[in-house]
Amino acid sequence: MLTVENLQLRLNGKLVIDDLTLQVNDGEILGVLGENGTGKTTVAYLIMGVNNYKPTGGRVIFEGEDIADLSVSQRAKKGISLAWQEPARIEGLRVRDYLKLSGSNFGIEQIERCLLMVGMEPSQYLDRDVDNTLSGGERKRIELASILAMRPKLAILDEPDSGIDIVSLPLILNGIVELNKQGSSVVLITHNEKVMEIVHRVSVMCAGKVVRTGVPAETSQWFKDNCRTCLHINVPADKDKSI
Amino acid sequence: MIDYLVEKEYRGLVDAYERVGGDRSALLNNDVASLVVHENKILSASEIEGVKLTGESQEHGIMAGLLIEEDCKVSRPIHLCFGILPQEGLQEIGLRVDVRRGAEVKVIAHCIFPNAVHIIHKMDAVINIEDNASFSYKETHYHGESGGIEVIPKAKVTLGEKALYENTFSLVEGCVGKLDFDFEVSSAARSVAEMILKVYGKKDDVIKIAERVNLNGDGARSLIKTRVVLRDRARAEVIGETYGNAPYARGHVDCIELINGEEAIGKAIPIVLVRNEKAKVTHEAAIGSIDRRQVETLMARGLDENEAVDVIVRGILR
């Protein structure tokens, strides 16, 4: 479904993404695991085309088409969507309307179902605004509900588990599994190897590269053994010859 | 002949009122107090128990009075409708509002100038909300698309102890023309004042907003919240002033101006002053383009860029 080939991004002379190759298969949840500063969010932005990021090398191919020159909207219309690590707050936009514009043909019952799937009681949230009156955890769950409403072919979820309390985390993970069950492939970006229990494959990132891909249990253990104490964190790939 | 003209004006104004979101049935309901004014003519007026509505025609407008009797809890909002249907005209509204002790009332006002080419609409209001009384006033304007209108609303508001005053002014449909908004509130102990103002400036609109709150009583609280969106060559200056003059007074001034056009100009001047060491007044003002992250969030759900901007603008002005 998605092939990222030899992707490169150089920002202000610094190599942020270095010859990164990644494959997402139809119907799978791919975990992208890496410590802070390894380039995970940058890869998400390059796939979605946001933040004015343009690859300085390589290709992003979705369903056989190179999408590098498409706008964010065009990519979304082809079936890709992104849930941000820190979702935007939009004053005056009600939760019901935010979810409705994500799932344009949805009636209220379907919107309510999306909220219930992430553990949110519709009567408490439908008429609230997607603004800074929501806690970080609430906003993240609403972001996931909006992805559920959109039903994209490919959902990129950037650290949906970070900043989430212990009670909400299973609800978030359940929502991701439901998203996958309803037909979406998922790229699940995180630095928490414990979340990898719901994914089908794992790719580990280090200094802008994918350094290992494999089955969840083994690859997560490898990440735990090697990356937790790694000195490569936040070292640009072009400055560290040992990678 | 006169009756025919009055009826025609009434029908025309009420049709326009309904088109901009007014509730026509409320104007016909004997259980709802209402007042409909076209130019300097009072076309209809309806009182209910506990609510006295008076009106007197003047050369270029009316003098109106609204009195809510002591402890009267008005269950359904009072509806006011002011307007001018022709392209030109002058309408001066003098309004005196008295909300007696313990009374509670909501007012929904519409000001409608759908064909304005050269119109001046002035309102001078004196609003007195006594102890423990509550007055909620929501005013919505519709000005048509030409921008040939000057709107000058001014008010002096006095709040008694534990009184509540909520004022929402919305001018987001059609062109503003020239707006010179000037409200001043003086608050007694433990009263609450909340003023929300939303304006969408387009073309060559010129917007001047001045809101002042004097927190004179112990524990008085206030919020001035202003949201302005500007596009084309529209200009706005927003002055939000709050004075903390008493112990435990709390005030906040919150102004956001979104600039969506290369020639639009926004200016915000928050003034906060504290004269008592136990008072606290805060402010935040932000002027700038529409947040890129917000736009891209909506684009990632499949909206085009213009659609995304429209959702954000409508949200901030809702």
Coordinates of C-alpha atoms in Angstrom, one line a residue, chain B:
Chain B
M1 CA -52.8 54.4 3.2
I2 CA -50.7 54.9 6.3
D3 CA -51.7 51.5 7.7
Y4 CA -50.9 49.9 4.4
L5 CA -47.4 51.4 4.5
V6 CA -46.8 50.4 8.1
E7 CA -47.9 46.9 7.4
K8 CA -45.7 46.7 4.3
E9 CA -42.7 47.9 6.4
Y10 CA -43.5 45.5 9.2
R11 CA -43.7 42.6 6.8
G12 CA -40.5 43.6 5.0
L13 CA -38.6 44.0 8.2
V14 CA -39.8 40.8 9.8
D15 CA -39.1 38.9 6.6
A16 CA -35.5 40.2 6.7
Y17 CA -35.4 39.5 10.5
E18 CA -36.3 35.9 9.8
R19 CA -33.7 35.6 7.0
V20 CA -30.9 36.5 9.4
G21 CA -32.0 34.0 12.0
G22 CA -34.7 35.9 13.9
D23 CA -37.6 34.0 15.3
R24 CA -40.7 35.3 13.6
S25 CA -43.1 33.4 15.8
A26 CA -41.6 35.2 18.9
L27 CA -42.8 38.6 17.5
L28 CA -46.3 37.3 17.2
N29 CA -46.5 35.5 20.5
N30 CA -48.4 37.3 23.2
D31 CA -46.3 35.6 25.9
V32 CA -43.1 37.1 24.6
A33 CA -42.3 40.8 25.0
S34 CA -41.0 42.4 21.8
L35 CA -40.4 45.6 20.0
V36 CA -40.0 46.2 16.2
V37 CA -38.7 49.5 15.0
H38 CA -38.3 50.7 11.4
E39 CA -36.5 54.0 11.0
N40 CA -38.2 56.2 13.5
K41 CA -41.5 54.2 13.6
I42 CA -42.5 51.7 16.2
L43 CA -44.2 49.0 14.2
S44 CA -45.1 46.7 17.0
A45 CA -44.6 46.5 20.8
S46 CA -45.7 43.8 23.1
E47 CA -45.4 43.8 26.9
I48 CA -45.8 40.9 29.3
E49 CA -46.3 40.8 33.1
G50 CA -43.3 42.2 34.9
V51 CA -41.8 43.7 31.7
K52 CA -42.5 47.3 30.7
L53 CA -41.5 48.3 27.2
T54 CA -42.0 52.0 26.2
G55 CA -41.2 53.8 23.0
E56 CA -41.5 57.3 21.7
S57 CA -40.9 58.3 18.1
Q58 CA -38.3 61.0 17.5
E59 CA -37.3 62.9 14.4
H60 CA -34.5 60.4 13.4
G61 CA -35.3 57.4 15.7
I62 CA -36.9 56.4 18.9
M63 CA -36.4 56.7 22.7
A64 CA -37.1 53.3 24.2
G65 CA -37.3 52.1 27.7
L66 CA -37.2 48.5 29.1
L67 CA -38.0 47.9 32.7
I68 CA -37.9 44.5 34.4
E69 CA -39.7 44.6 37.7
E70 CA -38.2 43.5 41.0
D71 CA -37.7 39.7 41.3
C72 CA -39.4 39.1 37.9
K73 CA -37.8 36.1 36.2
V74 CA -38.7 36.5 32.6
S75 CA -39.0 33.0 31.3
R76 CA -38.7 33.7 27.5
P77 CA -36.2 36.1 25.9
I78 CA -37.4 39.5 24.9
H79 CA -37.0 40.1 21.2
L80 CA -36.0 43.5 19.8
C81 CA -35.7 44.2 16.1
F82 CA -34.3 47.5 14.7
G83 CA -33.8 48.2 11.0
I84 CA -34.0 50.3 7.9
L85 CA -35.1 48.7 4.7
P86 CA -34.3 51.6 2.2
Q87 CA -30.8 52.2 1.0
E88 CA -30.4 55.5 2.9
G89 CA -31.4 56.6 6.3
L90 CA -30.5 57.7 9.8
Q91 CA -31.7 55.8 12.9
E92 CA -30.9 57.0 16.4
I93 CA -31.9 54.7 19.2
G94 CA -31.9 56.0 22.8
L95 CA -32.3 53.0 25.1
R96 CA -32.8 53.0 28.9
V97 CA -32.7 49.6 30.5
D98 CA -33.5 49.0 34.2
V99 CA -33.3 45.6 35.6
R100 CA -34.6 45.8 39.2
R101 CA -33.3 43.9 42.2
G102 CA -33.4 40.1 41.8
A103 CA -34.9 40.2 38.2
E104 CA -33.6 38.0 35.5
V105 CA -34.0 38.6 31.7
K106 CA -32.5 37.7 28.4
V107 CA -32.8 39.9 25.4
I108 CA -32.2 38.9 21.8
A109 CA -31.8 41.9 19.4
H110 CA -31.4 42.0 15.7
C111 CA -30.3 45.1 13.8
I112 CA -31.1 44.7 10.1
F113 CA -30.0 46.9 7.2
P114 CA -30.1 44.6 4.2
N115 CA -30.0 47.2 1.5
A116 CA -27.7 49.8 3.1
V117 CA -25.9 52.1 0.8
H118 CA -25.8 55.2 3.0
I119 CA -27.1 54.5 6.5
I120 CA -26.2 55.7 9.9
H121 CA -27.4 53.6 12.9
K122 CA -26.6 55.0 16.4
M123 CA -27.5 53.5 19.7
D124 CA -27.0 55.3 23.0
A125 CA -27.8 53.0 25.9
V126 CA -27.9 53.4 29.6
I127 CA -28.2 50.0 31.3
N128 CA -28.7 49.7 35.1
I129 CA -28.7 46.2 36.6
E130 CA -29.5 46.3 40.2
D131 CA -28.3 44.0 43.0
N132 CA -28.7 40.3 42.4
A133 CA -30.2 41.0 39.0
S134 CA -29.2 39.3 35.7
F135 CA -29.3 40.8 32.2
S136 CA -28.2 38.9 29.2
Y137 CA -28.2 40.8 25.9
K138 CA -27.3 39.3 22.5
E139 CA -27.2 41.5 19.5
T140 CA -26.8 40.3 15.9
H141 CA -26.3 42.7 13.0
Y142 CA -26.9 42.1 9.3
H143 CA -25.7 44.9 7.0
G144 CA -25.9 43.7 3.4
E145 CA -22.9 43.6 1.1
S146 CA -22.3 47.2 0.1
G147 CA -20.6 48.4 3.2
G148 CA -22.4 51.7 3.1
I149 CA -23.3 51.9 6.7
E150 CA -22.0 53.4 9.9
V151 CA -22.8 51.8 13.2
I152 CA -22.2 53.6 16.4
P153 CA -23.3 51.6 19.5
K154 CA -22.4 53.2 22.8
A155 CA -23.5 52.1 26.3
K156 CA -22.9 52.9 29.9
V157 CA -23.6 49.9 32.1
T158 CA -23.9 49.9 35.9
L159 CA -23.9 46.7 37.9
G160 CA -25.2 46.4 41.4
E161 CA -23.9 43.9 43.9
K162 CA -23.9 40.3 42.7
A163 CA -25.4 41.4 39.4
L164 CA -24.7 39.5 36.2
Y165 CA -24.3 41.2 32.8
E166 CA -23.6 39.2 29.6
N167 CA -23.3 41.1 26.4
T168 CA -22.7 39.4 23.0
F169 CA -22.4 41.5 19.9
S170 CA -22.1 39.8 16.6
L171 CA -21.5 41.4 13.2
V172 CA -20.3 38.6 10.9
E173 CA -22.8 38.6 8.0
G174 CA -22.4 41.0 5.2
C175 CA -20.1 44.0 5.3
V176 CA -19.5 45.9 8.5
G177 CA -19.0 49.3 6.9
K178 CA -17.8 51.5 9.7
L179 CA -18.2 50.3 13.3
D180 CA -17.5 52.5 16.3
F181 CA -18.3 50.4 19.3
D182 CA -17.9 51.9 22.8
F183 CA -19.1 50.2 25.9
E184 CA -18.2 51.0 29.5
V185 CA -19.1 48.9 32.6
S186 CA -18.9 49.9 36.2
S187 CA -19.1 46.9 38.5
A188 CA -20.1 46.7 42.2
A189 CA -19.1 44.0 44.6
R190 CA -19.2 40.3 43.5
S191 CA -20.8 41.2 40.2
V192 CA -19.9 39.5 37.0
A193 CA -19.6 41.2 33.6
E194 CA -18.9 39.2 30.4
M195 CA -18.6 41.0 27.1
I196 CA -18.1 39.0 23.9
L197 CA -17.7 40.7 20.6
K198 CA -17.3 39.0 17.2
V199 CA -16.8 40.9 13.9
Y200 CA -15.8 39.8 10.4
G201 CA -14.3 42.7 8.5
K202 CA -14.2 42.6 4.7
K203 CA -13.5 44.9 1.7
D204 CA -12.8 48.4 3.1
D205 CA -14.5 48.0 6.5
V206 CA -13.2 50.2 9.3
I207 CA -13.7 48.7 12.8
K208 CA -13.0 50.5 16.1
I209 CA -13.9 48.8 19.3
A210 CA -13.4 50.2 22.8
E211 CA -14.6 48.2 25.8
R212 CA -13.9 49.3 29.4
V213 CA -14.6 47.6 32.7
N214 CA -14.2 49.3 36.0
L215 CA -14.1 46.7 38.7
N216 CA -15.0 48.9 41.6
G217 CA -16.4 46.4 44.1
D218 CA -14.8 43.7 46.2
G219 CA -14.6 40.4 44.2
A220 CA -16.1 41.9 41.1
R221 CA -15.2 39.8 38.0
S222 CA -15.1 40.5 34.3
L223 CA -14.1 39.1 30.9
I224 CA -13.7 41.0 27.7
K225 CA -13.4 38.6 24.8
T226 CA -13.0 40.0 21.3
R227 CA -12.7 38.0 18.1
V228 CA -12.1 39.8 14.8
V229 CA -11.3 38.3 11.4
L230 CA -10.1 40.7 8.7
R231 CA -9.7 40.1 5.0
D232 CA -9.3 42.3 1.9
R233 CA -8.4 45.8 3.0
A234 CA -10.4 45.8 6.3
R235 CA -8.8 47.5 9.3
A236 CA -9.5 47.1 13.0
E237 CA -8.4 48.7 16.2
V238 CA -9.5 47.0 19.4
I239 CA -9.0 48.6 22.8
G240 CA -9.9 46.4 25.8
E241 CA -9.5 48.1 29.2
T242 CA -9.9 46.7 32.6
Y243 CA -9.3 48.5 35.9
G244 CA -9.0 46.5 39.1
N245 CA -10.0 49.1 41.7
A246 CA -11.0 46.8 44.6
P247 CA -9.8 43.9 46.7
Y248 CA -10.1 40.5 45.0
A249 CA -11.4 42.0 41.8
R250 CA -10.5 39.7 38.8
G251 CA -10.5 40.7 35.2
H252 CA -9.3 39.3 31.9
V253 CA -9.0 40.8 28.5
D254 CA -8.8 38.3 25.6
C255 CA -8.4 39.5 22.1
I256 CA -7.7 37.5 18.9
E257 CA -7.5 39.2 15.5
L258 CA -7.0 36.9 12.5
I259 CA -5.6 38.5 9.4
N260 CA -6.6 36.7 6.2
G261 CA -5.4 39.0 3.5
E262 CA -2.3 40.9 2.5
E263 CA -3.8 44.4 2.9
A264 CA -5.8 43.9 6.1
I265 CA -4.5 45.6 9.2
G266 CA -5.3 44.6 12.8
K267 CA -4.3 46.4 16.0
A268 CA -5.0 45.5 19.6
I269 CA -4.4 47.7 22.6
P270 CA -5.1 45.9 25.9
I271 CA -4.9 48.2 28.9
V272 CA -4.9 46.7 32.4
L273 CA -4.5 48.7 35.5
V274 CA -4.7 47.6 39.1
R275 CA -5.2 50.1 41.9
N276 CA -5.6 47.6 44.7
E277 CA -2.9 45.2 45.8
K278 CA -5.4 42.3 46.1
A279 CA -6.8 42.8 42.7
K280 CA -5.6 40.9 39.6
V281 CA -6.2 41.7 35.9
T282 CA -4.7 39.7 33.1
H283 CA -4.7 40.1 29.3
E284 CA -3.8 38.2 26.2
A285 CA -3.8 39.5 22.6
A286 CA -2.9 37.7 19.5
I287 CA -2.9 39.1 16.0
G288 CA -1.7 37.1 13.0
S289 CA -2.5 34.8 10.1
I290 CA -4.5 31.7 10.5
D291 CA -2.6 29.0 12.3
R292 CA -1.0 26.6 9.7
R293 CA -1.3 23.6 11.9
Q294 CA -5.1 24.2 12.2
V295 CA -5.4 24.4 8.4
E296 CA -3.4 21.3 7.8
T297 CA -5.3 19.4 10.5
L298 CA -8.5 20.0 8.5
M299 CA -6.8 19.4 5.1
A300 CA -5.6 16.0 6.4
R301 CA -9.3 15.2 6.8
G302 CA -9.9 16.0 3.1
L303 CA -10.9 19.7 3.1
D304 CA -9.3 22.0 0.5
E305 CA -7.3 24.9 1.9
N306 CA -10.0 27.5 1.4
E307 CA -12.6 25.2 3.0
A308 CA -10.3 24.7 6.0
V309 CA -9.8 28.4 6.4
D310 CA -13.6 28.9 6.2
V311 CA -14.2 26.3 9.0
I312 CA -11.6 28.1 11.2
V313 CA -13.0 31.5 10.6
R314 CA -16.6 30.4 11.2
G315 CA -15.5 28.7 14.4
I316 CA -13.8 31.7 15.8
L317 CA -16.8 33.9 15.0
R318 CA -19.4 31.4 16.2

